[in-house]
Every structure is written in structure tokens, then in C-alpha cells.
Amino acid sequence: MFEKLFKWFEARVETYPNEMPKTPKSGLIPFIYDATKGMRFYILLLTVLVAAVGIIEAVLFRFMGDLVDWVNKYSPTELWAEKGWTIIGMFFIALLAVVFVYLASSIRFQSLQGVFPMRLRWNFHRLMLGQSLGFYQDEFAGRVSAK
């Protein structure tokens, strides 16, 4: 079961795209924007999921404080009668946290962490293959003369 899920997440991003990459623009932000082409949706989705997990974890600490207060205030039967639906809501929010953590981890480790570096290498390699022979002669001549 998990193997199918892992393969599904791994197949979301193509490691070796057929499209020829363009030369990245100069400057840090434009370079990052060009380099993340095809990955931006998953990076944004990961960012949203991680933020949601952080918010839910903060809310869980609030829930723990509320539960401790309620246990001191109510007897077990009164607690369930007074706060039963609230406790059920807390339970479902905790389950939602598990789902968000799973999705964020799967996107990070299966879709991005393995594929993203290989995709960058592939695109940069293809850019280097497109250079002229003069580019390499000038590049290596400059390095030798600098030493």
C-alpha cells in the first residue's frame, strides 16, 4: 500500500524534463525563480502545509491547557456532558494534523528532496552541453592563466 503512495508522490515531478531549459536570468531572485520552474506549485503547497501544521500544533497546546482546566473543574460525567462536542472537535483537529504532517512529509521527501536536486543538475548539465567550444576554451584558459 505504501509503495503505491510513495511512487505516486515521486511521479508528481518529472526528474528529467524533455523541455530544453533557458539560460537563467542574472540576479539571485530571478535565478531562483527560473531554477524552480515546474516545482513552484509543490514548494508553495509544502509551505502552506508546514504553516498549517505549525498552527495546528500551537492549537494542540491550547487544547491540552483547556483539557487540564476542565479535568480540574468537572467530574468525568459532567466533562463529557458539558464539553463532549468540543472534545470530539479537538480529536478531529488532531487527526487533521496527522494528515497534514503526512502530506507535508511526503511532498518534501518523496516529491521534492530526491527530485529537485537531480532536476537542477539535469537542467544545468543540458545548459552546459549547449555551450560552444569557444566557451570552454576561454573558460579553461582563464583559469590556467589565473594560477
mmCIF file of C-alpha atoms in Angstrom:
data_model
loop_
_atom_site.group_PDB
_atom_site.id
_atom_site.type_symbol
_atom_site.label_atom_id
_atom_site.label_comp_id
_atom_site.label_asym_id
_atom_site.label_seq_id
_atom_site.Cartn_x
_atom_site.Cartn_y
_atom_site.Cartn_z
ATOM 1 C CA MET A 1 0.000 0.000 0.000
ATOM 2 C CA PHE A 2 2.695 2.498 0.970
ATOM 3 C CA GLU A 3 4.788 1.680 -2.082
ATOM 4 C CA LYS A 4 1.982 2.882 -4.357
ATOM 5 C CA LEU A 5 1.642 6.088 -2.341
ATOM 6 C CA PHE A 6 5.383 6.723 -2.426
ATOM 7 C CA LYS A 7 5.526 6.145 -6.179
ATOM 8 C CA TRP A 8 2.554 8.457 -6.687
ATOM 9 C CA PHE A 9 4.301 11.292 -4.828
ATOM 10 C CA GLU A 10 7.591 10.581 -6.604
ATOM 11 C CA ALA A 11 5.876 10.762 -10.001
ATOM 12 C CA ARG A 12 4.401 14.224 -9.373
ATOM 13 C CA VAL A 13 7.514 15.988 -10.644
ATOM 14 C CA GLU A 14 9.433 14.896 -13.704
ATOM 15 C CA THR A 15 13.099 14.449 -12.847
ATOM 16 C CA TYR A 16 14.391 14.703 -16.407
ATOM 17 C CA PRO A 17 12.120 17.090 -18.326
ATOM 18 C CA ASN A 18 12.221 16.994 -22.134
ATOM 19 C CA GLU A 19 11.874 20.753 -22.412
ATOM 20 C CA MET A 20 15.205 22.464 -23.043
ATOM 21 C CA PRO A 21 15.992 24.857 -20.169
ATOM 22 C CA LYS A 22 16.569 28.542 -20.826
ATOM 23 C CA THR A 23 19.617 30.356 -19.526
ATOM 24 C CA PRO A 24 18.692 31.678 -16.060
ATOM 25 C CA LYS A 25 18.464 35.424 -15.593
ATOM 26 C CA SER A 26 21.169 37.170 -13.611
ATOM 27 C CA GLY A 27 20.476 38.057 -10.004
ATOM 28 C CA LEU A 28 19.601 35.798 -7.092
ATOM 29 C CA ILE A 29 15.801 36.074 -7.108
ATOM 30 C CA PRO A 30 15.382 35.721 -10.897
ATOM 31 C CA PHE A 31 17.816 32.779 -10.858
ATOM 32 C CA ILE A 32 15.847 31.009 -8.119
ATOM 33 C CA TYR A 33 12.589 31.740 -9.942
ATOM 34 C CA ASP A 34 13.937 30.223 -13.177
ATOM 35 C CA ALA A 35 15.506 27.235 -11.412
ATOM 36 C CA THR A 36 12.273 26.312 -9.630
ATOM 37 C CA LYS A 37 10.208 26.104 -12.822
ATOM 38 C CA GLY A 38 7.974 23.049 -12.602
ATOM 39 C CA MET A 39 8.481 22.805 -8.838
ATOM 40 C CA ARG A 40 6.874 26.032 -7.633
ATOM 41 C CA PHE A 41 3.430 24.536 -7.005
ATOM 42 C CA TYR A 42 4.864 21.815 -4.766
ATOM 43 C CA ILE A 43 7.134 24.255 -2.942
ATOM 44 C CA LEU A 44 4.137 26.534 -2.314
ATOM 45 C CA LEU A 45 1.970 23.585 -1.252
ATOM 46 C CA LEU A 46 4.702 22.408 1.134
ATOM 47 C CA THR A 47 4.961 25.918 2.585
ATOM 48 C CA VAL A 48 1.201 26.085 3.190
ATOM 49 C CA LEU A 49 1.101 22.604 4.738
ATOM 50 C CA VAL A 50 4.045 23.299 7.050
ATOM 51 C CA ALA A 51 2.421 26.562 8.159
ATOM 52 C CA ALA A 52 -0.857 24.717 8.786
ATOM 53 C CA VAL A 53 0.968 22.064 10.819
ATOM 54 C CA GLY A 54 2.613 24.786 12.905
ATOM 55 C CA ILE A 55 -0.723 26.458 13.575
ATOM 56 C CA ILE A 56 -2.377 23.152 14.479
ATOM 57 C CA GLU A 57 0.489 22.263 16.832
ATOM 58 C CA ALA A 58 0.086 25.596 18.609
ATOM 59 C CA VAL A 59 -3.657 24.960 18.875
ATOM 60 C CA LEU A 60 -2.966 21.489 20.319
ATOM 61 C CA PHE A 61 -1.060 23.068 23.211
ATOM 62 C CA ARG A 62 -4.071 25.286 23.828
ATOM 63 C CA PHE A 63 -6.267 22.175 23.804
ATOM 64 C CA MET A 64 -4.032 20.495 26.380
ATOM 65 C CA GLY A 65 -4.341 23.514 28.651
ATOM 66 C CA ASP A 66 -8.114 23.542 28.236
ATOM 67 C CA LEU A 67 -8.327 19.813 28.967
ATOM 68 C CA VAL A 68 -6.270 20.184 32.145
ATOM 69 C CA ASP A 69 -8.515 23.047 33.275
ATOM 70 C CA TRP A 70 -11.660 21.041 32.508
ATOM 71 C CA VAL A 71 -10.419 17.929 34.317
ATOM 72 C CA ASN A 72 -9.874 20.060 37.432
ATOM 73 C CA LYS A 73 -13.265 21.753 37.073
ATOM 74 C CA TYR A 74 -15.626 18.903 36.065
ATOM 75 C CA SER A 75 -16.216 15.306 37.086
ATOM 76 C CA PRO A 76 -15.819 12.790 34.226
ATOM 77 C CA THR A 77 -19.569 12.590 33.534
ATOM 78 C CA GLU A 78 -20.002 16.363 33.743
ATOM 79 C CA LEU A 79 -16.995 16.864 31.481
ATOM 80 C CA TRP A 80 -18.438 14.663 28.762
ATOM 81 C CA ALA A 81 -21.887 16.238 29.100
ATOM 82 C CA GLU A 82 -20.589 19.824 29.057
ATOM 83 C CA LYS A 83 -17.629 19.590 26.685
ATOM 84 C CA GLY A 84 -18.243 16.388 24.701
ATOM 85 C CA TRP A 85 -18.646 18.017 21.293
ATOM 86 C CA THR A 86 -15.651 20.255 21.930
ATOM 87 C CA ILE A 87 -13.525 17.218 22.787
ATOM 88 C CA ILE A 88 -14.711 15.464 19.615
ATOM 89 C CA GLY A 89 -13.758 18.585 17.632
ATOM 90 C CA MET A 90 -10.331 18.555 19.278
ATOM 91 C CA PHE A 91 -9.943 14.913 18.279
ATOM 92 C CA PHE A 92 -10.716 15.666 14.635
ATOM 93 C CA ILE A 93 -8.298 18.603 14.594
ATOM 94 C CA ALA A 94 -5.611 16.272 15.977
ATOM 95 C CA LEU A 95 -6.422 13.790 13.178
ATOM 96 C CA LEU A 96 -6.192 16.609 10.658
ATOM 97 C CA ALA A 97 -2.713 17.371 11.990
ATOM 98 C CA VAL A 98 -1.647 13.788 11.271
ATOM 99 C CA VAL A 99 -2.927 14.054 7.695
ATOM 100 C CA PHE A 100 -1.175 17.398 7.149
ATOM 101 C CA VAL A 101 2.103 16.065 8.567
ATOM 102 C CA TYR A 102 1.874 13.029 6.282
ATOM 103 C CA LEU A 103 1.182 15.173 3.216
ATOM 104 C CA ALA A 104 3.940 17.658 4.056
ATOM 105 C CA SER A 105 6.446 14.863 4.695
ATOM 106 C CA SER A 106 5.511 13.034 1.513
ATOM 107 C CA ILE A 107 5.799 16.158 -0.611
ATOM 108 C CA ARG A 108 9.095 17.086 1.000
ATOM 109 C CA PHE A 109 10.803 13.704 0.996
ATOM 110 C CA GLN A 110 9.193 11.967 -1.993
ATOM 111 C CA SER A 111 8.369 14.794 -4.398
ATOM 112 C CA LEU A 112 10.982 17.462 -3.714
ATOM 113 C CA GLN A 113 14.035 16.257 -1.829
ATOM 114 C CA GLY A 114 15.000 13.492 -4.234
ATOM 115 C CA VAL A 115 13.774 15.004 -7.487
ATOM 116 C CA PHE A 116 14.628 18.690 -7.126
ATOM 117 C CA PRO A 117 18.452 18.378 -6.941
ATOM 118 C CA MET A 118 18.504 15.876 -9.815
ATOM 119 C CA ARG A 119 16.279 18.121 -11.917
ATOM 120 C CA LEU A 120 18.600 21.078 -11.292
ATOM 121 C CA ARG A 121 21.660 19.004 -12.216
ATOM 122 C CA TRP A 122 19.966 17.768 -15.374
ATOM 123 C CA ASN A 123 18.931 21.256 -16.471
ATOM 124 C CA PHE A 124 22.336 22.784 -15.729
ATOM 125 C CA HIS A 125 24.082 19.893 -17.489
ATOM 126 C CA ARG A 126 21.935 20.475 -20.567
ATOM 127 C CA LEU A 127 22.751 24.182 -20.453
ATOM 128 C CA MET A 128 26.462 23.360 -20.363
ATOM 129 C CA LEU A 129 26.093 20.950 -23.296
ATOM 130 C CA GLY A 130 24.637 23.782 -25.337
ATOM 131 C CA GLN A 131 27.751 25.934 -24.973
ATOM 132 C CA SER A 132 30.180 26.407 -27.831
ATOM 133 C CA LEU A 133 33.702 25.031 -27.894
ATOM 134 C CA GLY A 134 34.991 28.593 -27.550
ATOM 135 C CA PHE A 135 33.208 28.898 -24.210
ATOM 136 C CA TYR A 136 35.229 26.015 -22.794
ATOM 137 C CA GLN A 137 38.486 27.217 -24.339
ATOM 138 C CA ASP A 138 38.023 30.683 -22.846
ATOM 139 C CA GLU A 139 36.895 29.274 -19.500
ATOM 140 C CA PHE A 140 39.832 26.916 -19.047
ATOM 141 C CA ALA A 141 42.375 29.368 -20.473
ATOM 142 C CA GLY A 142 41.232 31.947 -17.942
ATOM 143 C CA ARG A 143 41.606 29.509 -15.067
ATOM 144 C CA VAL A 144 45.101 28.404 -16.085
ATOM 145 C CA SER A 145 46.338 31.970 -16.544
ATOM 146 C CA ALA A 146 44.941 32.970 -13.152
ATOM 147 C CA LYS A 147 47.052 30.392 -11.306
#
